[in-house]
Amino acid sequence: MPEYLITFNDEWVPEHTAEQLAEKATAARAVVDEMLAEDVLIFSNGALDRSTAICGVESVDGKPVFTDGPYVETKEHLGGFAVVDVPDDETARYWAGRLATVLDWPQEVHRFPRPGRARRTGSGAE
């Protein structure tokens, strides 16, 4: 089955209070639990923003050069994501729609051109 990446950009999310974010997290966890029950979720995580960026890295003369924080020229930040293994685009759109609805944040769907590789199987949420 194809694998899809469902993401949202942190720049798309307006400022929220801690209480609002907690409510959104609870709602999103319910959808993630549905994905687990349907056995379509490969991996999910979120709560990413500028403050969680450890470093940027680029190749200079064939060697990695690290900079503290996010890459300086980048304005967009990945806020969260889910990787799902579903049979078709329509099913990926369904799950992205569920997340967009419960979070009230736009989502973006990407189809990977081929299956990915993983170190291990399982959600790690056990």
PDB file of C-alpha atoms in Angstrom:
ATOM      1  CA  MET A   1       0.000   0.000   0.000  1.00  0.00           C
ATOM      2  CA  PRO A   2       1.181   3.564  -0.593  1.00  0.00           C
ATOM      3  CA  GLU A   3       2.530   5.601   2.293  1.00  0.00           C
ATOM      4  CA  TYR A   4       1.458   9.212   2.801  1.00  0.00           C
ATOM      5  CA  LEU A   5       2.767  12.087   4.885  1.00  0.00           C
ATOM      6  CA  ILE A   6       0.117  14.333   6.426  1.00  0.00           C
ATOM      7  CA  THR A   7       1.631  17.568   7.743  1.00  0.00           C
ATOM      8  CA  PHE A   8       0.835  21.022   8.926  1.00  0.00           C
ATOM      9  CA  ASN A   9       3.039  24.072   8.897  1.00  0.00           C
ATOM     10  CA  ASP A  10       3.432  25.787  12.268  1.00  0.00           C
ATOM     11  CA  GLU A  11       3.115  29.143  10.488  1.00  0.00           C
ATOM     12  CA  TRP A  12      -0.498  28.194   9.616  1.00  0.00           C
ATOM     13  CA  VAL A  13      -1.464  27.918  13.290  1.00  0.00           C
ATOM     14  CA  PRO A  14      -2.543  31.073  15.101  1.00  0.00           C
ATOM     15  CA  GLU A  15      -1.448  31.749  18.667  1.00  0.00           C
ATOM     16  CA  HIS A  16      -3.192  29.500  21.200  1.00  0.00           C
ATOM     17  CA  THR A  17      -3.339  29.436  24.977  1.00  0.00           C
ATOM     18  CA  ALA A  18      -1.926  26.391  26.769  1.00  0.00           C
ATOM     19  CA  GLU A  19      -5.502  25.288  27.484  1.00  0.00           C
ATOM     20  CA  GLN A  20      -6.488  25.542  23.808  1.00  0.00           C
ATOM     21  CA  LEU A  21      -3.428  23.543  22.772  1.00  0.00           C
ATOM     22  CA  ALA A  22      -4.234  20.871  25.366  1.00  0.00           C
ATOM     23  CA  GLU A  23      -7.775  20.582  23.974  1.00  0.00           C
ATOM     24  CA  LYS A  24      -6.436  20.277  20.420  1.00  0.00           C
ATOM     25  CA  ALA A  25      -3.921  17.630  21.541  1.00  0.00           C
ATOM     26  CA  THR A  26      -6.719  15.585  23.139  1.00  0.00           C
ATOM     27  CA  ALA A  27      -8.805  15.821  19.961  1.00  0.00           C
ATOM     28  CA  ALA A  28      -5.834  14.862  17.775  1.00  0.00           C
ATOM     29  CA  ARG A  29      -4.987  11.906  20.026  1.00  0.00           C
ATOM     30  CA  ALA A  30      -8.526  10.590  19.448  1.00  0.00           C
ATOM     31  CA  VAL A  31      -7.926  10.616  15.668  1.00  0.00           C
ATOM     32  CA  VAL A  32      -4.510   8.997  16.116  1.00  0.00           C
ATOM     33  CA  ASP A  33      -6.213   6.291  18.211  1.00  0.00           C
ATOM     34  CA  GLU A  34      -8.654   5.754  15.324  1.00  0.00           C
ATOM     35  CA  MET A  35      -5.704   5.431  12.937  1.00  0.00           C
ATOM     36  CA  LEU A  36      -4.119   2.859  15.249  1.00  0.00           C
ATOM     37  CA  ALA A  37      -7.399   0.932  15.472  1.00  0.00           C
ATOM     38  CA  GLU A  38      -7.623   0.902  11.661  1.00  0.00           C
ATOM     39  CA  ASP A  39      -3.942  -0.170  11.502  1.00  0.00           C
ATOM     40  CA  VAL A  40      -3.003   2.654   9.099  1.00  0.00           C
ATOM     41  CA  LEU A  41      -0.696   4.734  11.298  1.00  0.00           C
ATOM     42  CA  ILE A  42       3.022   4.233  10.832  1.00  0.00           C
ATOM     43  CA  PHE A  43       4.198   7.153  12.978  1.00  0.00           C
ATOM     44  CA  SER A  44       2.906  10.466  14.279  1.00  0.00           C
ATOM     45  CA  ASN A  45       4.265  13.333  16.325  1.00  0.00           C
ATOM     46  CA  GLY A  46       3.867  17.055  16.703  1.00  0.00           C
ATOM     47  CA  ALA A  47       4.178  20.161  18.858  1.00  0.00           C
ATOM     48  CA  LEU A  48       7.101  21.290  16.728  1.00  0.00           C
ATOM     49  CA  ASP A  49       7.860  24.968  16.303  1.00  0.00           C
ATOM     50  CA  ARG A  50      10.825  27.336  16.194  1.00  0.00           C
ATOM     51  CA  SER A  51      11.570  26.592  19.870  1.00  0.00           C
ATOM     52  CA  THR A  52      12.087  22.869  19.238  1.00  0.00           C
ATOM     53  CA  ALA A  53      14.661  23.302  16.462  1.00  0.00           C
ATOM     54  CA  ILE A  54      18.061  22.143  17.671  1.00  0.00           C
ATOM     55  CA  CYS A  55      20.134  23.128  14.689  1.00  0.00           C
ATOM     56  CA  GLY A  56      20.362  23.625  10.977  1.00  0.00           C
ATOM     57  CA  VAL A  57      22.994  21.857   8.913  1.00  0.00           C
ATOM     58  CA  GLU A  58      24.291  22.308   5.402  1.00  0.00           C
ATOM     59  CA  SER A  59      27.170  20.910   3.416  1.00  0.00           C
ATOM     60  CA  VAL A  60      30.111  23.256   2.900  1.00  0.00           C
ATOM     61  CA  ASP A  61      33.030  21.852   0.928  1.00  0.00           C
ATOM     62  CA  GLY A  62      31.727  18.347   1.562  1.00  0.00           C
ATOM     63  CA  LYS A  63      31.561  18.754   5.351  1.00  0.00           C
ATOM     64  CA  PRO A  64      28.541  19.411   7.576  1.00  0.00           C
ATOM     65  CA  VAL A  65      28.316  22.913   9.017  1.00  0.00           C
ATOM     66  CA  PHE A  66      25.890  23.273  11.914  1.00  0.00           C
ATOM     67  CA  THR A  67      24.068  26.419  13.016  1.00  0.00           C
ATOM     68  CA  ASP A  68      22.119  26.750  16.255  1.00  0.00           C
ATOM     69  CA  GLY A  69      18.347  26.851  15.860  1.00  0.00           C
ATOM     70  CA  PRO A  70      16.401  26.574  12.622  1.00  0.00           C
ATOM     71  CA  TYR A  71      17.999  27.233   9.272  1.00  0.00           C
ATOM     72  CA  VAL A  72      18.066  31.034   9.192  1.00  0.00           C
ATOM     73  CA  GLU A  73      16.446  31.472   5.766  1.00  0.00           C
ATOM     74  CA  THR A  74      13.512  29.183   6.498  1.00  0.00           C
ATOM     75  CA  LYS A  75      10.253  30.903   7.423  1.00  0.00           C
ATOM     76  CA  GLU A  76       8.123  27.784   7.571  1.00  0.00           C
ATOM     77  CA  HIS A  77       8.338  25.176  10.318  1.00  0.00           C
ATOM     78  CA  LEU A  78       6.865  21.720  10.323  1.00  0.00           C
ATOM     79  CA  GLY A  79       4.403  21.719  13.217  1.00  0.00           C
ATOM     80  CA  GLY A  80       3.354  18.089  13.240  1.00  0.00           C
ATOM     81  CA  PHE A  81       2.880  15.074  11.036  1.00  0.00           C
ATOM     82  CA  ALA A  82       1.497  11.604  10.608  1.00  0.00           C
ATOM     83  CA  VAL A  83       2.766   8.924   8.253  1.00  0.00           C
ATOM     84  CA  VAL A  84       0.006   6.561   7.178  1.00  0.00           C
ATOM     85  CA  ASP A  85      -0.086   3.407   5.079  1.00  0.00           C
ATOM     86  CA  VAL A  86      -3.426   3.416   3.260  1.00  0.00           C
ATOM     87  CA  PRO A  87      -4.667   1.946  -0.032  1.00  0.00           C
ATOM     88  CA  ASP A  88      -5.258   5.165  -1.971  1.00  0.00           C
ATOM     89  CA  ASP A  89      -5.289   8.953  -2.153  1.00  0.00           C
ATOM     90  CA  GLU A  90      -8.923   9.126  -1.062  1.00  0.00           C
ATOM     91  CA  THR A  91      -8.186   7.341   2.219  1.00  0.00           C
ATOM     92  CA  ALA A  92      -5.181   9.585   2.882  1.00  0.00           C
ATOM     93  CA  ARG A  93      -7.431  12.594   2.232  1.00  0.00           C
ATOM     94  CA  TYR A  94      -9.963  11.179   4.699  1.00  0.00           C
ATOM     95  CA  TRP A  95      -7.414  11.028   7.535  1.00  0.00           C
ATOM     96  CA  ALA A  96      -6.009  14.467   6.691  1.00  0.00           C
ATOM     97  CA  GLY A  97      -9.576  15.789   6.747  1.00  0.00           C
ATOM     98  CA  ARG A  98     -10.175  14.257  10.173  1.00  0.00           C
ATOM     99  CA  LEU A  99      -7.044  15.946  11.522  1.00  0.00           C
ATOM    100  CA  ALA A 100      -7.862  19.277   9.851  1.00  0.00           C
ATOM    101  CA  THR A 101     -11.342  19.183  11.371  1.00  0.00           C
ATOM    102  CA  VAL A 102     -10.410  18.295  14.961  1.00  0.00           C
ATOM    103  CA  LEU A 103      -7.414  20.640  15.016  1.00  0.00           C
ATOM    104  CA  ASP A 104      -9.020  23.394  12.924  1.00  0.00           C
ATOM    105  CA  TRP A 105      -5.630  23.689  11.179  1.00  0.00           C
ATOM    106  CA  PRO A 106      -4.904  23.144   7.482  1.00  0.00           C
ATOM    107  CA  GLN A 107      -3.189  19.892   6.603  1.00  0.00           C
ATOM    108  CA  GLU A 108      -1.131  18.916   3.584  1.00  0.00           C
ATOM    109  CA  VAL A 109      -0.942  15.415   2.087  1.00  0.00           C
ATOM    110  CA  HIS A 110       2.081  13.999   0.249  1.00  0.00           C
ATOM    111  CA  ARG A 111       2.283  10.558  -1.363  1.00  0.00           C
ATOM    112  CA  PHE A 112       5.700   8.948  -1.048  1.00  0.00           C
ATOM    113  CA  PRO A 113       6.859   7.575  -4.425  1.00  0.00           C
ATOM    114  CA  ARG A 114       7.867   4.246  -2.867  1.00  0.00           C
ATOM    115  CA  PRO A 115       7.735   2.526   0.532  1.00  0.00           C
ATOM    116  CA  GLY A 116      10.079   3.911   3.151  1.00  0.00           C
ATOM    117  CA  ARG A 117      12.570   2.159   5.343  1.00  0.00           C
ATOM    118  CA  ALA A 118      12.355   1.872   9.100  1.00  0.00           C
ATOM    119  CA  ARG A 119      14.626   0.788  11.883  1.00  0.00           C
ATOM    120  CA  ARG A 120      11.827  -1.085  13.619  1.00  0.00           C
ATOM    121  CA  THR A 121       8.118  -1.754  13.391  1.00  0.00           C
ATOM    122  CA  GLY A 122       5.396  -0.717  15.777  1.00  0.00           C
ATOM    123  CA  SER A 123       4.120   2.624  16.972  1.00  0.00           C
ATOM    124  CA  GLY A 124       6.274   2.898  20.079  1.00  0.00           C
ATOM    125  CA  ALA A 125       3.162   4.024  21.945  1.00  0.00           C
ATOM    126  CA  GLU A 126       2.712   0.736  23.755  1.00  0.00           C
TER     127      GLU A 126
END
